[in-house]
mmCIF file with all atom_site columns, C-alpha atoms and ligand atoms in Angstrom:
data_model
loop_
_atom_site.group_PDB
_atom_site.id
_atom_site.type_symbol
_atom_site.label_atom_id
_atom_site.label_alt_id
_atom_site.label_comp_id
_atom_site.label_asym_id
_atom_site.label_entity_id
_atom_site.label_seq_id
_atom_site.pdbx_PDB_ins_code
_atom_site.Cartn_x
_atom_site.Cartn_y
_atom_site.Cartn_z
_atom_site.occupancy
_atom_site.B_iso_or_equiv
_atom_site.pdbx_formal_charge
_atom_site.auth_seq_id
_atom_site.auth_comp_id
_atom_site.auth_asym_id
_atom_site.auth_atom_id
_atom_site.pdbx_PDB_model_num
ATOM   1   C  CA  . UNK A 1 1   ? -164.088 -104.314 71.832  1.00 0.00 ? 1   UNK A CA  1
ATOM   2   C  CA  . UNK A 1 2   ? -165.979 -104.213 68.535  1.00 0.00 ? 2   UNK A CA  1
ATOM   3   C  CA  . UNK A 1 3   ? -169.672 -103.456 68.514  1.00 0.00 ? 3   UNK A CA  1
ATOM   4   C  CA  . UNK A 1 4   ? -172.335 -104.071 65.892  1.00 0.00 ? 4   UNK A CA  1
ATOM   5   C  CA  . UNK A 1 5   ? -172.879 -100.291 65.861  1.00 0.00 ? 5   UNK A CA  1
ATOM   6   C  CA  . UNK A 1 6   ? -171.588 -97.339  67.860  1.00 0.00 ? 6   UNK A CA  1
ATOM   7   C  CA  . UNK A 1 7   ? -172.634 -97.483  71.552  1.00 0.00 ? 7   UNK A CA  1
ATOM   8   C  CA  . UNK A 1 8   ? -174.815 -94.677  72.936  1.00 0.00 ? 8   UNK A CA  1
ATOM   9   C  CA  . UNK A 1 9   ? -172.816 -91.738  74.290  1.00 0.00 ? 9   UNK A CA  1
ATOM   10  C  CA  . UNK A 1 10  ? -172.353 -91.322  78.043  1.00 0.00 ? 10  UNK A CA  1
ATOM   11  C  CA  . UNK A 1 11  ? -174.949 -88.877  79.393  1.00 0.00 ? 11  UNK A CA  1
ATOM   12  C  CA  . UNK A 1 12  ? -173.312 -86.353  81.723  1.00 0.00 ? 12  UNK A CA  1
ATOM   13  C  CA  . UNK A 1 13  ? -174.193 -83.225  83.691  1.00 0.00 ? 13  UNK A CA  1
ATOM   14  C  CA  . UNK A 1 14  ? -171.916 -80.192  84.245  1.00 0.00 ? 14  UNK A CA  1
ATOM   15  C  CA  . UNK A 1 15  ? -170.597 -79.550  87.742  1.00 0.00 ? 15  UNK A CA  1
ATOM   16  C  CA  . UNK A 1 16  ? -170.573 -76.009  89.120  1.00 0.00 ? 16  UNK A CA  1
ATOM   17  C  CA  . UNK A 1 17  ? -167.014 -74.742  89.650  1.00 0.00 ? 17  UNK A CA  1
ATOM   18  C  CA  . UNK A 1 18  ? -165.368 -77.736  87.971  1.00 0.00 ? 18  UNK A CA  1
ATOM   19  C  CA  . UNK A 1 19  ? -164.260 -78.664  84.449  1.00 0.00 ? 19  UNK A CA  1
ATOM   20  C  CA  . UNK A 1 20  ? -165.283 -82.270  85.198  1.00 0.00 ? 20  UNK A CA  1
ATOM   21  C  CA  . UNK A 1 21  ? -168.712 -83.624  84.237  1.00 0.00 ? 21  UNK A CA  1
ATOM   22  C  CA  . UNK A 1 22  ? -170.874 -85.994  86.290  1.00 0.00 ? 22  UNK A CA  1
ATOM   23  C  CA  . UNK A 1 23  ? -171.476 -89.213  84.277  1.00 0.00 ? 23  UNK A CA  1
ATOM   24  C  CA  . UNK A 1 24  ? -175.031 -90.422  84.800  1.00 0.00 ? 24  UNK A CA  1
ATOM   25  C  CA  . UNK A 1 25  ? -175.776 -94.041  85.699  1.00 0.00 ? 25  UNK A CA  1
ATOM   26  C  CA  . UNK A 1 26  ? -179.531 -94.248  86.536  1.00 0.00 ? 26  UNK A CA  1
ATOM   27  C  CA  . UNK A 1 27  ? -182.339 -91.765  87.083  1.00 0.00 ? 27  UNK A CA  1
ATOM   28  C  CA  . UNK A 1 28  ? -184.556 -92.657  90.048  1.00 0.00 ? 28  UNK A CA  1
ATOM   29  C  CA  . UNK A 1 29  ? -187.677 -90.689  90.960  1.00 0.00 ? 29  UNK A CA  1
ATOM   30  C  CA  . UNK A 1 30  ? -189.688 -90.605  94.206  1.00 0.00 ? 30  UNK A CA  1
ATOM   31  C  CA  . UNK A 1 31  ? -193.489 -90.479  93.984  1.00 0.00 ? 31  UNK A CA  1
ATOM   32  C  CA  . UNK A 1 32  ? -195.691 -88.246  96.185  1.00 0.00 ? 32  UNK A CA  1
ATOM   33  C  CA  . UNK A 1 33  ? -193.020 -86.994  98.578  1.00 0.00 ? 33  UNK A CA  1
ATOM   34  C  CA  . UNK A 1 34  ? -194.733 -83.747  99.672  1.00 0.00 ? 34  UNK A CA  1
ATOM   35  C  CA  . UNK A 1 35  ? -198.001 -83.986  101.619 1.00 0.00 ? 35  UNK A CA  1
ATOM   36  C  CA  . UNK A 1 36  ? -199.851 -81.208  99.760  1.00 0.00 ? 36  UNK A CA  1
ATOM   37  C  CA  . UNK A 1 37  ? -198.935 -82.703  96.373  1.00 0.00 ? 37  UNK A CA  1
ATOM   38  C  CA  . UNK A 1 38  ? -200.044 -86.185  97.506  1.00 0.00 ? 38  UNK A CA  1
ATOM   39  C  CA  . UNK A 1 39  ? -203.378 -84.622  98.518  1.00 0.00 ? 39  UNK A CA  1
ATOM   40  C  CA  . UNK A 1 40  ? -203.825 -82.835  95.177  1.00 0.00 ? 40  UNK A CA  1
ATOM   41  C  CA  . UNK A 1 41  ? -203.276 -86.234  93.514  1.00 0.00 ? 41  UNK A CA  1
ATOM   42  C  CA  . UNK A 1 42  ? -205.990 -87.815  95.734  1.00 0.00 ? 42  UNK A CA  1
ATOM   43  C  CA  . UNK A 1 43  ? -203.885 -89.448  98.456  1.00 0.00 ? 43  UNK A CA  1
ATOM   44  C  CA  . UNK A 1 44  ? -203.382 -88.802  102.167 1.00 0.00 ? 44  UNK A CA  1
ATOM   45  C  CA  . UNK A 1 45  ? -199.658 -87.950  102.124 1.00 0.00 ? 45  UNK A CA  1
ATOM   46  C  CA  . UNK A 1 46  ? -198.856 -90.669  104.657 1.00 0.00 ? 46  UNK A CA  1
ATOM   47  C  CA  . UNK A 1 47  ? -197.867 -93.523  102.348 1.00 0.00 ? 47  UNK A CA  1
ATOM   48  C  CA  . UNK A 1 48  ? -194.352 -95.008  102.398 1.00 0.00 ? 48  UNK A CA  1
ATOM   49  C  CA  . UNK A 1 49  ? -192.067 -93.767  99.620  1.00 0.00 ? 49  UNK A CA  1
ATOM   50  C  CA  . UNK A 1 50  ? -192.193 -95.463  96.227  1.00 0.00 ? 50  UNK A CA  1
ATOM   51  C  CA  . UNK A 1 51  ? -189.955 -95.200  93.219  1.00 0.00 ? 51  UNK A CA  1
ATOM   52  C  CA  . UNK A 1 52  ? -189.928 -95.247  89.462  1.00 0.00 ? 52  UNK A CA  1
ATOM   53  C  CA  . UNK A 1 53  ? -187.163 -94.698  86.909  1.00 0.00 ? 53  UNK A CA  1
ATOM   54  C  CA  . UNK A 1 54  ? -186.604 -92.657  83.808  1.00 0.00 ? 54  UNK A CA  1
ATOM   55  C  CA  . UNK A 1 55  ? -184.148 -93.640  81.077  1.00 0.00 ? 55  UNK A CA  1
ATOM   56  C  CA  . UNK A 1 56  ? -180.787 -91.931  81.471  1.00 0.00 ? 56  UNK A CA  1
ATOM   57  C  CA  . UNK A 1 57  ? -181.068 -90.581  77.925  1.00 0.00 ? 57  UNK A CA  1
ATOM   58  C  CA  . UNK A 1 58  ? -184.386 -88.901  78.825  1.00 0.00 ? 58  UNK A CA  1
ATOM   59  C  CA  . UNK A 1 59  ? -182.359 -86.138  80.509  1.00 0.00 ? 59  UNK A CA  1
ATOM   60  C  CA  . UNK A 1 60  ? -182.283 -82.672  78.948  1.00 0.00 ? 60  UNK A CA  1
ATOM   61  C  CA  . UNK A 1 61  ? -179.004 -81.324  80.328  1.00 0.00 ? 61  UNK A CA  1
ATOM   62  C  CA  . UNK A 1 62  ? -179.042 -77.528  80.630  1.00 0.00 ? 62  UNK A CA  1
ATOM   63  C  CA  . UNK A 1 63  ? -175.873 -75.513  81.271  1.00 0.00 ? 63  UNK A CA  1
ATOM   64  C  CA  . UNK A 1 64  ? -175.829 -72.597  83.709  1.00 0.00 ? 64  UNK A CA  1
ATOM   65  C  CA  . UNK A 1 65  ? -177.404 -69.540  82.111  1.00 0.00 ? 65  UNK A CA  1
ATOM   66  C  CA  . UNK A 1 66  ? -178.684 -71.505  79.100  1.00 0.00 ? 66  UNK A CA  1
ATOM   67  C  CA  . UNK A 1 67  ? -182.277 -72.292  78.164  1.00 0.00 ? 67  UNK A CA  1
ATOM   68  C  CA  . UNK A 1 68  ? -183.041 -75.964  77.578  1.00 0.00 ? 68  UNK A CA  1
ATOM   69  C  CA  . UNK A 1 69  ? -185.420 -76.837  74.753  1.00 0.00 ? 69  UNK A CA  1
ATOM   70  C  CA  . UNK A 1 70  ? -188.137 -79.406  75.408  1.00 0.00 ? 70  UNK A CA  1
ATOM   71  C  CA  . UNK A 1 71  ? -190.232 -80.425  72.407  1.00 0.00 ? 71  UNK A CA  1
ATOM   72  C  CA  . UNK A 1 72  ? -193.879 -80.896  73.401  1.00 0.00 ? 72  UNK A CA  1
ATOM   73  C  CA  . UNK A 1 73  ? -194.131 -84.714  73.564  1.00 0.00 ? 73  UNK A CA  1
ATOM   74  C  CA  . UNK A 1 74  ? -196.379 -86.969  71.500  1.00 0.00 ? 74  UNK A CA  1
ATOM   75  C  CA  . UNK A 1 75  ? -199.626 -88.652  72.646  1.00 0.00 ? 75  UNK A CA  1
ATOM   76  C  CA  . UNK A 1 76  ? -200.554 -86.156  75.385  1.00 0.00 ? 76  UNK A CA  1
ATOM   77  C  CA  . UNK A 1 77  ? -202.959 -83.259  75.819  1.00 0.00 ? 77  UNK A CA  1
ATOM   78  C  CA  . UNK A 1 78  ? -201.871 -82.641  79.404  1.00 0.00 ? 78  UNK A CA  1
ATOM   79  C  CA  . UNK A 1 79  ? -198.112 -82.176  79.903  1.00 0.00 ? 79  UNK A CA  1
ATOM   80  C  CA  . UNK A 1 80  ? -197.455 -81.311  83.569  1.00 0.00 ? 80  UNK A CA  1
ATOM   81  C  CA  . UNK A 1 81  ? -194.463 -79.692  85.266  1.00 0.00 ? 81  UNK A CA  1
ATOM   82  C  CA  . UNK A 1 82  ? -193.080 -81.119  88.525  1.00 0.00 ? 82  UNK A CA  1
ATOM   83  C  CA  . UNK A 1 83  ? -190.219 -79.085  89.970  1.00 0.00 ? 83  UNK A CA  1
ATOM   84  C  CA  . UNK A 1 84  ? -187.867 -81.265  92.038  1.00 0.00 ? 84  UNK A CA  1
ATOM   85  C  CA  . UNK A 1 85  ? -184.622 -81.250  93.952  1.00 0.00 ? 85  UNK A CA  1
ATOM   86  C  CA  . UNK A 1 86  ? -182.254 -83.792  92.381  1.00 0.00 ? 86  UNK A CA  1
ATOM   87  C  CA  . UNK A 1 87  ? -179.682 -85.600  94.536  1.00 0.00 ? 87  UNK A CA  1
ATOM   88  C  CA  . UNK A 1 88  ? -176.549 -86.776  92.694  1.00 0.00 ? 88  UNK A CA  1
ATOM   89  C  CA  . UNK A 1 89  ? -174.907 -89.888  94.163  1.00 0.00 ? 89  UNK A CA  1
ATOM   90  C  CA  . UNK A 1 90  ? -171.096 -89.921  94.275  1.00 0.00 ? 90  UNK A CA  1
ATOM   91  C  CA  . UNK A 1 91  ? -170.475 -93.243  95.996  1.00 0.00 ? 91  UNK A CA  1
ATOM   92  C  CA  . UNK A 1 92  ? -172.780 -96.227  95.856  1.00 0.00 ? 92  UNK A CA  1
ATOM   93  C  CA  . UNK A 1 93  ? -173.975 -98.807  98.338  1.00 0.00 ? 93  UNK A CA  1
ATOM   94  C  CA  . UNK A 1 94  ? -176.708 -101.134 99.482  1.00 0.00 ? 94  UNK A CA  1
ATOM   95  C  CA  . UNK A 1 95  ? -178.778 -100.702 102.638 1.00 0.00 ? 95  UNK A CA  1
ATOM   96  C  CA  . UNK A 1 96  ? -177.333 -97.266  103.370 1.00 0.00 ? 96  UNK A CA  1
ATOM   97  C  CA  . UNK A 1 97  ? -178.580 -95.977  106.732 1.00 0.00 ? 97  UNK A CA  1
ATOM   98  C  CA  . UNK A 1 98  ? -180.050 -92.482  106.838 1.00 0.00 ? 98  UNK A CA  1
ATOM   99  C  CA  . UNK A 1 99  ? -177.350 -91.376  109.302 1.00 0.00 ? 99  UNK A CA  1
ATOM   100 C  CA  . UNK A 1 100 ? -174.663 -92.312  106.726 1.00 0.00 ? 100 UNK A CA  1
ATOM   101 C  CA  . UNK A 1 101 ? -176.505 -91.098  103.633 1.00 0.00 ? 101 UNK A CA  1
ATOM   102 C  CA  . UNK A 1 102 ? -174.748 -87.721  103.380 1.00 0.00 ? 102 UNK A CA  1
ATOM   103 C  CA  . UNK A 1 103 ? -171.434 -89.524  102.728 1.00 0.00 ? 103 UNK A CA  1
ATOM   104 C  CA  . UNK A 1 104 ? -172.868 -90.850  99.467  1.00 0.00 ? 104 UNK A CA  1
ATOM   105 C  CA  . UNK A 1 105 ? -174.084 -87.491  98.091  1.00 0.00 ? 105 UNK A CA  1
ATOM   106 C  CA  . UNK A 1 106 ? -171.953 -85.836  95.410  1.00 0.00 ? 106 UNK A CA  1
ATOM   107 C  CA  . UNK A 1 107 ? -174.185 -82.797  95.023  1.00 0.00 ? 107 UNK A CA  1
ATOM   108 C  CA  . UNK A 1 108 ? -177.560 -81.355  94.097  1.00 0.00 ? 108 UNK A CA  1
ATOM   109 C  CA  . UNK A 1 109 ? -179.328 -79.968  91.046  1.00 0.00 ? 109 UNK A CA  1
ATOM   110 C  CA  . UNK A 1 110 ? -182.692 -78.550  90.050  1.00 0.00 ? 110 UNK A CA  1
ATOM   111 C  CA  . UNK A 1 111 ? -184.766 -80.903  87.900  1.00 0.00 ? 111 UNK A CA  1
ATOM   112 C  CA  . UNK A 1 112 ? -188.151 -81.178  86.245  1.00 0.00 ? 112 UNK A CA  1
ATOM   113 C  CA  . UNK A 1 113 ? -190.052 -84.478  86.289  1.00 0.00 ? 113 UNK A CA  1
ATOM   114 C  CA  . UNK A 1 114 ? -192.166 -83.719  83.220  1.00 0.00 ? 114 UNK A CA  1
ATOM   115 C  CA  . UNK A 1 115 ? -195.271 -85.892  83.116  1.00 0.00 ? 115 UNK A CA  1
ATOM   116 C  CA  . UNK A 1 116 ? -197.833 -86.839  80.471  1.00 0.00 ? 116 UNK A CA  1
ATOM   117 C  CA  . UNK A 1 117 ? -200.533 -86.666  83.159  1.00 0.00 ? 117 UNK A CA  1
ATOM   118 C  CA  . UNK A 1 118 ? -203.380 -87.930  81.004  1.00 0.00 ? 118 UNK A CA  1
ATOM   119 C  CA  . UNK A 1 119 ? -201.423 -91.062  80.105  1.00 0.00 ? 119 UNK A CA  1
ATOM   120 C  CA  . UNK A 1 120 ? -200.215 -91.554  83.689  1.00 0.00 ? 120 UNK A CA  1
ATOM   121 C  CA  . UNK A 1 121 ? -203.790 -91.289  84.986  1.00 0.00 ? 121 UNK A CA  1
ATOM   122 C  CA  . UNK A 1 122 ? -205.009 -93.819  82.417  1.00 0.00 ? 122 UNK A CA  1
ATOM   123 C  CA  . UNK A 1 123 ? -202.252 -96.256  83.431  1.00 0.00 ? 123 UNK A CA  1
ATOM   124 C  CA  . UNK A 1 124 ? -203.126 -95.784  87.126  1.00 0.00 ? 124 UNK A CA  1
ATOM   125 C  CA  . UNK A 1 125 ? -206.777 -96.508  86.392  1.00 0.00 ? 125 UNK A CA  1
ATOM   126 C  CA  . UNK A 1 126 ? -205.837 -99.690  84.571  1.00 0.00 ? 126 UNK A CA  1
ATOM   127 C  CA  . UNK A 1 127 ? -203.241 -100.744 87.169  1.00 0.00 ? 127 UNK A CA  1
ATOM   128 C  CA  . UNK A 1 128 ? -200.502 -100.641 84.509  1.00 0.00 ? 128 UNK A CA  1
ATOM   129 C  CA  . UNK A 1 129 ? -196.919 -99.304  84.712  1.00 0.00 ? 129 UNK A CA  1
ATOM   130 C  CA  . UNK A 1 130 ? -196.431 -95.526  84.503  1.00 0.00 ? 130 UNK A CA  1
ATOM   131 C  CA  . UNK A 1 131 ? -193.624 -95.637  81.936  1.00 0.00 ? 131 UNK A CA  1
ATOM   132 C  CA  . UNK A 1 132 ? -195.570 -94.028  79.114  1.00 0.00 ? 132 UNK A CA  1
ATOM   133 C  CA  . UNK A 1 133 ? -196.618 -91.160  81.380  1.00 0.00 ? 133 UNK A CA  1
ATOM   134 C  CA  . UNK A 1 134 ? -193.265 -90.608  83.102  1.00 0.00 ? 134 UNK A CA  1
ATOM   135 C  CA  . UNK A 1 135 ? -190.350 -92.175  81.243  1.00 0.00 ? 135 UNK A CA  1
ATOM   136 C  CA  . UNK A 1 136 ? -190.759 -90.714  77.773  1.00 0.00 ? 136 UNK A CA  1
ATOM   137 C  CA  . UNK A 1 137 ? -187.966 -89.129  75.711  1.00 0.00 ? 137 UNK A CA  1
ATOM   138 C  CA  . UNK A 1 138 ? -186.779 -85.732  77.004  1.00 0.00 ? 138 UNK A CA  1
ATOM   139 C  CA  . UNK A 1 139 ? -188.925 -86.026  80.125  1.00 0.00 ? 139 UNK A CA  1
ATOM   140 C  CA  . UNK A 1 140 ? -186.205 -85.032  82.601  1.00 0.00 ? 140 UNK A CA  1
ATOM   141 C  CA  . UNK A 1 141 ? -184.637 -81.570  82.289  1.00 0.00 ? 141 UNK A CA  1
ATOM   142 C  CA  . UNK A 1 142 ? -181.789 -81.007  84.765  1.00 0.00 ? 142 UNK A CA  1
ATOM   143 C  CA  . UNK A 1 143 ? -179.510 -78.076  85.559  1.00 0.00 ? 143 UNK A CA  1
ATOM   144 C  CA  . UNK A 1 144 ? -175.835 -78.148  86.653  1.00 0.00 ? 144 UNK A CA  1
ATOM   145 C  CA  . UNK A 1 145 ? -174.865 -80.072  89.777  1.00 0.00 ? 145 UNK A CA  1
ATOM   146 C  CA  . UNK A 1 146 ? -173.617 -78.006  92.711  1.00 0.00 ? 146 UNK A CA  1
ATOM   147 C  CA  . UNK A 1 147 ? -171.186 -80.037  94.854  1.00 0.00 ? 147 UNK A CA  1
ATOM   148 C  CA  . UNK A 1 148 ? -172.394 -80.992  98.345  1.00 0.00 ? 148 UNK A CA  1
ATOM   149 C  CA  . UNK A 1 149 ? -169.864 -78.743  100.109 1.00 0.00 ? 149 UNK A CA  1
ATOM   150 C  CA  . UNK A 1 150 ? -170.900 -75.668  98.070  1.00 0.00 ? 150 UNK A CA  1
ATOM   151 C  CA  . UNK A 1 151 ? -174.669 -76.176  98.182  1.00 0.00 ? 151 UNK A CA  1
ATOM   152 C  CA  . UNK A 1 152 ? -175.435 -74.849  101.673 1.00 0.00 ? 152 UNK A CA  1
ATOM   153 C  CA  . UNK A 1 153 ? -178.430 -76.021  103.690 1.00 0.00 ? 153 UNK A CA  1
ATOM   154 C  CA  . UNK A 1 154 ? -180.363 -77.703  100.902 1.00 0.00 ? 154 UNK A CA  1
ATOM   155 C  CA  . UNK A 1 155 ? -182.572 -79.578  103.371 1.00 0.00 ? 155 UNK A CA  1
ATOM   156 C  CA  . UNK A 1 156 ? -184.137 -76.211  104.357 1.00 0.00 ? 156 UNK A CA  1
ATOM   157 C  CA  . UNK A 1 157 ? -183.996 -74.495  100.961 1.00 0.00 ? 157 UNK A CA  1
ATOM   158 C  CA  . UNK A 1 158 ? -186.908 -72.916  99.122  1.00 0.00 ? 158 UNK A CA  1
ATOM   159 C  CA  . UNK A 1 159 ? -187.988 -74.702  95.926  1.00 0.00 ? 159 UNK A CA  1
ATOM   160 C  CA  . UNK A 1 160 ? -190.044 -72.932  93.276  1.00 0.00 ? 160 UNK A CA  1
ATOM   161 C  CA  . UNK A 1 161 ? -191.172 -72.943  89.671  1.00 0.00 ? 161 UNK A CA  1
ATOM   162 C  CA  . UNK A 1 162 ? -192.254 -70.011  87.544  1.00 0.00 ? 162 UNK A CA  1
ATOM   163 C  CA  . UNK A 1 163 ? -194.044 -70.407  84.215  1.00 0.00 ? 163 UNK A CA  1
ATOM   164 C  CA  . UNK A 1 164 ? -193.927 -67.288  82.018  1.00 0.00 ? 164 UNK A CA  1
ATOM   165 C  CA  . UNK A 1 165 ? -192.965 -65.270  85.086  1.00 0.00 ? 165 UNK A CA  1
ATOM   166 C  CA  . UNK A 1 166 ? -195.902 -66.507  87.211  1.00 0.00 ? 166 UNK A CA  1
ATOM   167 C  CA  . UNK A 1 167 ? -195.254 -68.590  90.327  1.00 0.00 ? 167 UNK A CA  1
ATOM   168 C  CA  . UNK A 1 168 ? -196.812 -72.059  89.923  1.00 0.00 ? 168 UNK A CA  1
ATOM   169 C  CA  . UNK A 1 169 ? -195.057 -74.060  92.648  1.00 0.00 ? 169 UNK A CA  1
ATOM   170 C  CA  . UNK A 1 170 ? -193.415 -72.784  95.840  1.00 0.00 ? 170 UNK A CA  1
ATOM   171 C  CA  . UNK A 1 171 ? -192.456 -74.786  98.928  1.00 0.00 ? 171 UNK A CA  1
ATOM   172 C  CA  . UNK A 1 172 ? -189.452 -75.790  100.986 1.00 0.00 ? 172 UNK A CA  1
ATOM   173 C  CA  . UNK A 1 173 ? -187.309 -78.923  100.924 1.00 0.00 ? 173 UNK A CA  1
ATOM   174 C  CA  . UNK A 1 174 ? -188.040 -79.144  104.672 1.00 0.00 ? 174 UNK A CA  1
ATOM   175 C  CA  . UNK A 1 175 ? -191.553 -80.319  103.702 1.00 0.00 ? 175 UNK A CA  1
ATOM   176 C  CA  . UNK A 1 176 ? -190.337 -83.544  102.086 1.00 0.00 ? 176 UNK A CA  1
ATOM   177 C  CA  . UNK A 1 177 ? -192.302 -86.398  103.702 1.00 0.00 ? 177 UNK A CA  1
ATOM   178 C  CA  . UNK A 1 178 ? -189.202 -88.605  103.380 1.00 0.00 ? 178 UNK A CA  1
ATOM   179 C  CA  . UNK A 1 179 ? -186.164 -86.371  103.682 1.00 0.00 ? 179 UNK A CA  1
ATOM   180 C  CA  . UNK A 1 180 ? -183.049 -86.787  101.538 1.00 0.00 ? 180 UNK A CA  1
ATOM   181 C  CA  . UNK A 1 181 ? -181.341 -89.194  103.955 1.00 0.00 ? 181 UNK A CA  1
ATOM   182 C  CA  . UNK A 1 182 ? -184.471 -91.301  104.495 1.00 0.00 ? 182 UNK A CA  1
ATOM   183 C  CA  . UNK A 1 183 ? -185.055 -91.442  100.749 1.00 0.00 ? 183 UNK A CA  1
ATOM   184 C  CA  . UNK A 1 184 ? -181.519 -92.780  100.218 1.00 0.00 ? 184 UNK A CA  1
ATOM   185 C  CA  . UNK A 1 185 ? -182.094 -95.358  102.967 1.00 0.00 ? 185 UNK A CA  1
ATOM   186 C  CA  . UNK A 1 186 ? -185.326 -96.599  101.360 1.00 0.00 ? 186 UNK A CA  1
ATOM   187 C  CA  . UNK A 1 187 ? -183.994 -96.510  97.807  1.00 0.00 ? 187 UNK A CA  1
ATOM   188 C  CA  . UNK A 1 188 ? -180.757 -98.341  98.627  1.00 0.00 ? 188 UNK A CA  1
ATOM   189 C  CA  . UNK A 1 189 ? -182.743 -101.110 100.322 1.00 0.00 ? 189 UNK A CA  1
ATOM   190 C  CA  . UNK A 1 190 ? -184.392 -101.809 96.966  1.00 0.00 ? 190 UNK A CA  1
ATOM   191 C  CA  . UNK A 1 191 ? -181.509 -101.159 94.549  1.00 0.00 ? 191 UNK A CA  1
ATOM   192 C  CA  . UNK A 1 192 ? -177.744 -100.990 95.049  1.00 0.00 ? 192 UNK A CA  1
ATOM   193 C  CA  . UNK A 1 193 ? -176.930 -97.353  94.420  1.00 0.00 ? 193 UNK A CA  1
ATOM   194 C  CA  . UNK A 1 194 ? -174.023 -96.589  92.088  1.00 0.00 ? 194 UNK A CA  1
ATOM   195 C  CA  . UNK A 1 195 ? -171.867 -93.508  91.539  1.00 0.00 ? 195 UNK A CA  1
ATOM   196 C  CA  . UNK A 1 196 ? -173.655 -91.491  88.882  1.00 0.00 ? 196 UNK A CA  1
ATOM   197 C  CA  . UNK A 1 197 ? -177.181 -92.200  90.062  1.00 0.00 ? 197 UNK A CA  1
ATOM   198 C  CA  . UNK A 1 198 ? -179.589 -89.266  90.181  1.00 0.00 ? 198 UNK A CA  1
ATOM   199 C  CA  . UNK A 1 199 ? -182.595 -89.136  92.508  1.00 0.00 ? 199 UNK A CA  1
ATOM   200 C  CA  . UNK A 1 200 ? -185.504 -86.825  91.663  1.00 0.00 ? 200 UNK A CA  1
ATOM   201 C  CA  . UNK A 1 201 ? -186.890 -86.409  95.166  1.00 0.00 ? 201 UNK A CA  1
ATOM   202 C  CA  . UNK A 1 202 ? -190.524 -85.497  94.444  1.00 0.00 ? 202 UNK A CA  1
ATOM   203 C  CA  . UNK A 1 203 ? -192.529 -82.366  93.759  1.00 0.00 ? 203 UNK A CA  1
ATOM   204 C  CA  . UNK A 1 204 ? -194.514 -79.990  95.982  1.00 0.00 ? 204 UNK A CA  1
ATOM   205 C  CA  . UNK A 1 205 ? -198.099 -78.946  95.259  1.00 0.00 ? 205 UNK A CA  1
ATOM   206 C  CA  . UNK A 1 206 ? -199.089 -76.790  92.317  1.00 0.00 ? 206 UNK A CA  1
ATOM   207 C  CA  . UNK A 1 207 ? -198.461 -79.148  89.391  1.00 0.00 ? 207 UNK A CA  1
ATOM   208 C  CA  . UNK A 1 208 ? -200.268 -78.004  86.245  1.00 0.00 ? 208 UNK A CA  1
ATOM   209 C  CA  . UNK A 1 209 ? -200.157 -78.077  82.478  1.00 0.00 ? 209 UNK A CA  1
ATOM   210 C  CA  . UNK A 1 210 ? -197.740 -76.300  80.151  1.00 0.00 ? 210 UNK A CA  1
ATOM   211 C  CA  . UNK A 1 211 ? -198.070 -75.684  76.427  1.00 0.00 ? 211 UNK A CA  1
ATOM   212 C  CA  . UNK A 1 212 ? -195.683 -74.995  73.570  1.00 0.00 ? 212 UNK A CA  1
ATOM   213 C  CA  . UNK A 1 213 ? -194.096 -71.565  74.000  1.00 0.00 ? 213 UNK A CA  1
ATOM   214 C  CA  . UNK A 1 214 ? -194.073 -71.646  77.806  1.00 0.00 ? 214 UNK A CA  1
ATOM   215 C  CA  . UNK A 1 215 ? -190.869 -70.682  79.624  1.00 0.00 ? 215 UNK A CA  1
ATOM   216 C  CA  . UNK A 1 216 ? -190.198 -72.583  82.860  1.00 0.00 ? 216 UNK A CA  1
ATOM   217 C  CA  . UNK A 1 217 ? -187.723 -71.368  85.477  1.00 0.00 ? 217 UNK A CA  1
ATOM   218 C  CA  . UNK A 1 218 ? -187.052 -73.732  88.378  1.00 0.00 ? 218 UNK A CA  1
ATOM   219 C  CA  . UNK A 1 219 ? -185.076 -72.741  91.455  1.00 0.00 ? 219 UNK A CA  1
ATOM   220 C  CA  . UNK A 1 220 ? -183.759 -74.188  94.681  1.00 0.00 ? 220 UNK A CA  1
ATOM   221 C  CA  . UNK A 1 221 ? -181.981 -71.663  96.905  1.00 0.00 ? 221 UNK A CA  1
ATOM   222 C  CA  . UNK A 1 222 ? -178.231 -72.249  96.739  1.00 0.00 ? 222 UNK A CA  1
ATOM   223 C  CA  . UNK A 1 223 ? -178.311 -74.091  93.386  1.00 0.00 ? 223 UNK A CA  1
ATOM   224 C  CA  . UNK A 1 224 ? -178.187 -72.981  89.756  1.00 0.00 ? 224 UNK A CA  1
ATOM   225 C  CA  . UNK A 1 225 ? -181.591 -72.190  88.247  1.00 0.00 ? 225 UNK A CA  1
ATOM   226 C  CA  . UNK A 1 226 ? -183.030 -74.459  85.561  1.00 0.00 ? 226 UNK A CA  1
ATOM   227 C  CA  . UNK A 1 227 ? -184.582 -72.672  82.591  1.00 0.00 ? 227 UNK A CA  1
ATOM   228 C  CA  . UNK A 1 228 ? -186.492 -74.630  79.946  1.00 0.00 ? 228 UNK A CA  1
ATOM   229 C  CA  . UNK A 1 229 ? -188.678 -73.599  77.030  1.00 0.00 ? 229 UNK A CA  1
ATOM   230 C  CA  . UNK A 1 230 ? -191.379 -75.947  75.738  1.00 0.00 ? 230 UNK A CA  1
ATOM   231 C  CA  . UNK A 1 231 ? -191.565 -75.793  71.944  1.00 0.00 ? 231 UNK A CA  1
HETATM 232 MN MN1 . MN  B 2 .   ? -192.243 -86.286  90.370  1.00 0.00 ? 1   MN  B MN1 1
#
């Protein structure tokens, strides 16, 4: 096959304990999936799940023990952190039932759904798509993927984010409104999932702004930490 110019490289994420890399297909995100975060955003926390996407090449892939670099993005005065558990899909499907969902999970990672909150809020007000607030370049830092069998009880794990050594977000995956299996059921009713899909499952309360120079350390018990510096 000859192309008019070189095709974009495959985006991939390292896998803990393996020389093989996880090739990324799509990046799905779940909105308002923890009750206390939904409330801080002005909602009740009882709405059905909803989804948006980020471009695959918006990922900042950070190796274990490394510090990812995130340039402070353009057009915003209010860049927010959202620490999230990321589910990596290993086998696809449509209309996957929650009881079968675990069979489709390759593993888990720690991710940040970085958000230009001022732009997102303006789009919400105008009833327009969120893309400019959510799907900008380098908006999705992610750490290495820990395989399902090695990750332990992720559904009960603690999730947290420190900024410059101060705790900003702390909760447990058990507080997801729509748990991992239910999220896969809902998502796969709307899109056919494919191997390589990533699902950012939503953030707990405590979202706030970061500025250039800040060091972010995200953690989910049982997974590799995700360390990112905003520059
Ligand atoms: Mn989010």
